[in-house]
Coordinates of C-alpha atoms in Angstrom, one line a residue:
X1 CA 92.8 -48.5 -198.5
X2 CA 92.2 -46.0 -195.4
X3 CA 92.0 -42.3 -195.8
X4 CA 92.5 -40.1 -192.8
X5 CA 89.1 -38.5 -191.5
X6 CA 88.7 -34.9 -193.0
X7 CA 86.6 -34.1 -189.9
X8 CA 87.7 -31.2 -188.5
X9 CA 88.1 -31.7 -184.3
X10 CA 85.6 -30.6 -181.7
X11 CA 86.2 -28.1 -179.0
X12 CA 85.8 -28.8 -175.3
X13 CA 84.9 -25.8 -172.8
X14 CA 85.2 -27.0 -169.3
X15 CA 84.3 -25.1 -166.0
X16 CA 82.1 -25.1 -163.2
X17 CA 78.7 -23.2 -162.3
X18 CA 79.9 -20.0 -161.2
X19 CA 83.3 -19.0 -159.5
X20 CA 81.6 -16.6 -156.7
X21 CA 81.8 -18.7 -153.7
X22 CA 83.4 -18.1 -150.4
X23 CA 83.8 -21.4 -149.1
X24 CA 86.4 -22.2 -152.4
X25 CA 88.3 -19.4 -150.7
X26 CA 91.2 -19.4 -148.1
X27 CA 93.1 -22.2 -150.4
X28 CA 89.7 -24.7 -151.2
X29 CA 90.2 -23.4 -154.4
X30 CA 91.5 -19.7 -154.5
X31 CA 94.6 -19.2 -152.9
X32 CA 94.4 -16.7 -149.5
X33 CA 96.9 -14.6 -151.7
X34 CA 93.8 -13.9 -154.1
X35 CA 91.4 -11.1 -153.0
X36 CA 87.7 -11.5 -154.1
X37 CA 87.6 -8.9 -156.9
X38 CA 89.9 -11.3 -158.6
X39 CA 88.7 -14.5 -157.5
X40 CA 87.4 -14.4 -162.0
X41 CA 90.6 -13.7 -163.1
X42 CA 92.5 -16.5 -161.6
X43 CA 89.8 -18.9 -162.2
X44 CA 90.0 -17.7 -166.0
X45 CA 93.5 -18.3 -165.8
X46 CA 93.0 -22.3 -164.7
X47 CA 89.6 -22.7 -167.2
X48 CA 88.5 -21.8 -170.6
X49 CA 84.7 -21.3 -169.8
X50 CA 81.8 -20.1 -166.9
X51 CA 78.4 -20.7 -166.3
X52 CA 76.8 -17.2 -165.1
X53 CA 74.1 -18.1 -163.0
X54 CA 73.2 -14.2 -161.7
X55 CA 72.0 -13.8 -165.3
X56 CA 69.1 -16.1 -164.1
X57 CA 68.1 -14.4 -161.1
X58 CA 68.3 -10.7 -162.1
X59 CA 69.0 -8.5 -165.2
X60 CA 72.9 -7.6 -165.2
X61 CA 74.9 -4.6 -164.9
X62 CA 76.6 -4.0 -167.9
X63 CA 79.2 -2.2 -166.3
X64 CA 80.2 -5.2 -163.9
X65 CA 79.4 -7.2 -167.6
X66 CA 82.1 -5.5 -169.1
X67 CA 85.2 -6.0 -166.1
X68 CA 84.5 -9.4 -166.8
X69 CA 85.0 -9.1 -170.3
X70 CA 88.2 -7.5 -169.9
X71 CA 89.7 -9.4 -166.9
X72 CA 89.2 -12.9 -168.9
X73 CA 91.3 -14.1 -171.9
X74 CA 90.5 -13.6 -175.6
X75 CA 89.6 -17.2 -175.9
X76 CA 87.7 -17.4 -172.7
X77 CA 83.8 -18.3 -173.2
X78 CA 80.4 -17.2 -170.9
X79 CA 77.6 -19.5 -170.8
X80 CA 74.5 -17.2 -169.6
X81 CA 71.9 -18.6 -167.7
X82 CA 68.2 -17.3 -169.4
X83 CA 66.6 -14.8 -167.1
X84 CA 64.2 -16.6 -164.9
X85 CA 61.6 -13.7 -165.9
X86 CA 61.4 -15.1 -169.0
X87 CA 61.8 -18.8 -168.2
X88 CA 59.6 -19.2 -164.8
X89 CA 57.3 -15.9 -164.3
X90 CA 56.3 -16.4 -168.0
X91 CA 56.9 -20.1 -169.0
X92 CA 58.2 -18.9 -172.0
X93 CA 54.6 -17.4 -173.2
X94 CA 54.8 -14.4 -174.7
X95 CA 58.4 -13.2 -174.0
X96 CA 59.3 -11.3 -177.1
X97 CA 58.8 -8.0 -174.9
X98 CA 61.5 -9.4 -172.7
X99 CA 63.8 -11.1 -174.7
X100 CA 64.6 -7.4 -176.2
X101 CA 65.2 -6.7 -172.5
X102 CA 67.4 -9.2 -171.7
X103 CA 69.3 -9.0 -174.7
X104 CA 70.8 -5.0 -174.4
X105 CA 71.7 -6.4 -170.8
X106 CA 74.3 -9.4 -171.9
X107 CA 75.2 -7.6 -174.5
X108 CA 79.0 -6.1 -172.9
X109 CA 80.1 -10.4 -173.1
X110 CA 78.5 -10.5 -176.8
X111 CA 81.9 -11.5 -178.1
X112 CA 83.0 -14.2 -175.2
X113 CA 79.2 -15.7 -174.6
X114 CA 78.6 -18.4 -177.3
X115 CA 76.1 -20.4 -175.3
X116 CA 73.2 -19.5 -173.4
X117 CA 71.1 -22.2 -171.1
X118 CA 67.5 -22.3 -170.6
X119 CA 66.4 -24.0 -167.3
X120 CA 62.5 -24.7 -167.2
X121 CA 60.5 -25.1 -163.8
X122 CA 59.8 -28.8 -162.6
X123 CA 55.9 -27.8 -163.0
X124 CA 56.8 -27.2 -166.6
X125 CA 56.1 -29.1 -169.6
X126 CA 56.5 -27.7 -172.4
X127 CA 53.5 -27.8 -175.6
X128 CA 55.1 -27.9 -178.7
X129 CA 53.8 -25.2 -180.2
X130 CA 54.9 -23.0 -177.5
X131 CA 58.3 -24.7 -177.3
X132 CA 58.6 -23.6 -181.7
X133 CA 57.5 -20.4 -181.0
X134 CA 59.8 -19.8 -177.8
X135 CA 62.6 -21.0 -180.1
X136 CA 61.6 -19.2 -183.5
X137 CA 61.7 -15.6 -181.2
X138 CA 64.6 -16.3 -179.2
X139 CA 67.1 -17.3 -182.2
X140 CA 65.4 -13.9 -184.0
X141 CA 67.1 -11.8 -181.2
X142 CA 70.0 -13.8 -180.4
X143 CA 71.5 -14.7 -183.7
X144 CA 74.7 -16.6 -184.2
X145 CA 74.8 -17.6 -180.5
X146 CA 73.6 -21.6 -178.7
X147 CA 71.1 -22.5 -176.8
X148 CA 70.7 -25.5 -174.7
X149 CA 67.4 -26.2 -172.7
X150 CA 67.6 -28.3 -168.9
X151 CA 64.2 -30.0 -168.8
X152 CA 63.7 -30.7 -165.0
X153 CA 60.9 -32.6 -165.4
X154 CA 61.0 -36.6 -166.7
X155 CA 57.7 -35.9 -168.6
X156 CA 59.3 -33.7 -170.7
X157 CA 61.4 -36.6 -172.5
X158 CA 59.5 -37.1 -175.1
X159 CA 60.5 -37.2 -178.6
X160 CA 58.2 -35.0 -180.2
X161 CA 59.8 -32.3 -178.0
X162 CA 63.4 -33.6 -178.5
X163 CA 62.5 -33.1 -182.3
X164 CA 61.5 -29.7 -182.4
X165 CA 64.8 -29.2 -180.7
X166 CA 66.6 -31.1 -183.1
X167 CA 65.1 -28.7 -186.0
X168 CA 66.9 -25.9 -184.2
X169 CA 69.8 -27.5 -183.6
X170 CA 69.3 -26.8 -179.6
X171 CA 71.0 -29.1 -177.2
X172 CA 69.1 -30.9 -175.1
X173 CA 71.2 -30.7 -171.4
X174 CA 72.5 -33.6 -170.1
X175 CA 72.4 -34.5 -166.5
X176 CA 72.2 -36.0 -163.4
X177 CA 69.8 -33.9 -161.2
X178 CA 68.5 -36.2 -158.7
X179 CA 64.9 -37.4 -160.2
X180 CA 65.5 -36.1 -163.7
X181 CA 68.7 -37.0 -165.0
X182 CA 69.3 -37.8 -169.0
X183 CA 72.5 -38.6 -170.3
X184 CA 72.1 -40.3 -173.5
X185 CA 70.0 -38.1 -175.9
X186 CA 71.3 -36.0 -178.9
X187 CA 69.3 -33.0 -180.3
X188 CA 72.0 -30.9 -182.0
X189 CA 75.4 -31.1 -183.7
X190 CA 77.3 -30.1 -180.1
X191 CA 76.4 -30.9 -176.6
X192 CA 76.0 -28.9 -173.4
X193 CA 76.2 -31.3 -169.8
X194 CA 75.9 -30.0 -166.5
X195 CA 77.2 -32.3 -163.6
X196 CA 75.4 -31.5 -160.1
X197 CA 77.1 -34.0 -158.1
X198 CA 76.9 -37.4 -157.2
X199 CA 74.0 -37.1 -155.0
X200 CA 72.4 -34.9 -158.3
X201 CA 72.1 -31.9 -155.2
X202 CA 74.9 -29.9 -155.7
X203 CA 77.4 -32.3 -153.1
X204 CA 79.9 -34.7 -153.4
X205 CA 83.3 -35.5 -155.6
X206 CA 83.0 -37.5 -158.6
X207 CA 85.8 -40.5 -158.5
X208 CA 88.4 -40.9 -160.9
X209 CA 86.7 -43.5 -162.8
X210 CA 83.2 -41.9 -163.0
X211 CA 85.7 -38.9 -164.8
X212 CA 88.0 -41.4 -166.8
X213 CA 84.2 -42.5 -168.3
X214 CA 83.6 -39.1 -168.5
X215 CA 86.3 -37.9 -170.7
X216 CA 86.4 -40.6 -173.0
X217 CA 82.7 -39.8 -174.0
X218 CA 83.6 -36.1 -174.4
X219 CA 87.3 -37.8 -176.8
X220 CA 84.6 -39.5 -178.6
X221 CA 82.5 -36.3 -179.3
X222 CA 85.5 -34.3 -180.2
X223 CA 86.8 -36.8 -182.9
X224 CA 83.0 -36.6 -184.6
X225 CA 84.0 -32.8 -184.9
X226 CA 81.3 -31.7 -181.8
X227 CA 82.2 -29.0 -179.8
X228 CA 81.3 -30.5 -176.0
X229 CA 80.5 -27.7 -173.2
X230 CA 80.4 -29.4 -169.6
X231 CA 80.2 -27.3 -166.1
X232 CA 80.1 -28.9 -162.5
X233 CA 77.9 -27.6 -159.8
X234 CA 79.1 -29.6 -157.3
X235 CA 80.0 -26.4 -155.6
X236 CA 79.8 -27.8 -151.8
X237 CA 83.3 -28.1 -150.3
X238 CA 85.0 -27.2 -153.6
X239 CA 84.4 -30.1 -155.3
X240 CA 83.3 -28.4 -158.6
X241 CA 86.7 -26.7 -159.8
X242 CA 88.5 -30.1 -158.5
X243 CA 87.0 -32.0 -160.7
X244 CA 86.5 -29.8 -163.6
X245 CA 90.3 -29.4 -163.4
X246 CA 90.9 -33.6 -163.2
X247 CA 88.1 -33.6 -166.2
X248 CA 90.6 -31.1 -167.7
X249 CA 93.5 -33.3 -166.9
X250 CA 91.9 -36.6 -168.8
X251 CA 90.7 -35.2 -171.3
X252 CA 93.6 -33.5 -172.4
X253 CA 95.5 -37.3 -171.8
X254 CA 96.7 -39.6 -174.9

């Protein structure tokens, strides 16, 4: 006798990496109707989640942190790209100092960011110990919040680091950046993907197919009850919101 699964659904956030781009404007992707200043709000209106990749490159105005929070939905959700201070300049050594900074900055989107990603260098490979530690001191600042790590460097697929990532329940990102791409390793109870294009350098349009294969893997993680976060940077030529909204499309499908 079969019992219906009491496993409560996943959530998928879809969206691309970033919204800021003037070649999506003039009707690529932002109708010529919709000035810049709210190029966020109609994307917000077509998506249910951003990557913020200034975050990475400079400490954020909280000011400019909060219009976003108010221009967006209730149910709308940030990912934050990890200041590069703390991922690059410092390889993750010693960064308590400014992991205290960085937090006060995000803080304005504390209520719509419930995932932030960690990008290490290519010269980067991570010791273990460091890797714990890094881990231990981020999840003591940013409680209650995600964290997926983008390892852009093959000899970092290892299993003794996917392990310590497991004990924290971090999400290992999957990928297809050209020369380091990983698509079929778990290290936490949700997933975080990030599709760079075809090519893996930021160009070209997914096909239909590559998306139908796409979205049955993320129907799949939903009905195990794990919340799946997936952003294209396929930004060249607007290919990113395309096929984030035919991702959308599918995996909304029977």
């Amino acid at each position: 006798m079969s019992s219906k699964s009491n496993t409560k659904k996943g959530m998928v956030y879809i969206g691309t990496s970033g919204w800021s781009y003037p070649h999506w404007a003039k009707g690529v992707f932002y109708p010529k109707s919709v000035p810049t200043q709210n190029w966020l709000k109609y994307y917000a209106s077509i998506f249910n989640a951003v990557e913020v990749n200034s975050t990475f490159y400079r400490l954020p105005n909280p000011s400019l942190l909060q219009r976003w929070s108010s221009i967006t939905p209730p149910d709308f959700i940030f990912s934050i790209k990890i200041w590069r201070r703390i991922s690059h300049d410092l390889r993750l050594k010693n960064v308590q100092t400014e992991i205290q900074d960085f937090y006060p900055s995000v803080l304005p989107l504390q209520e719509k960011t419930k995932v932030f990603l960690l990008q290490t260098p290519p010269s980067f490979i991570p010791d273990i110990n460091l890797l714990n530690e890094f881990f231990f001191a981020w999840m003591e600042v940013f409680k209650n919040t995600l964290l997926a790590v983008e390892l852009r460097n093959k000899k970092c697929f290892k299993e003794e680091v996917f392990d310590v990532m497991r004990k924290h329940n971090i999400s290992l990102c999957l990928e297809d950046y050209k020369g380091c791409g990983i698509d079929d390793v778990m290290t936490a109870d949700w997933l975080y993907i990030r599709r760079h294009g075809p090519t893996g350098r930021y160009q070209g349009e997914y096909t239909h197919q590559q998306l139908k294969i796409e979205a049955e893997k993320i129907k799949q993680y939903l009905k195990l009850g794990k919340d799946v976060f997936i952003f294209f940077n396929n930004d060249f030529d607007g290919y990113a919101p395309k096929n984030a909204k035919q991702l959308m499309d599918l995996v909304d499908s029977k």
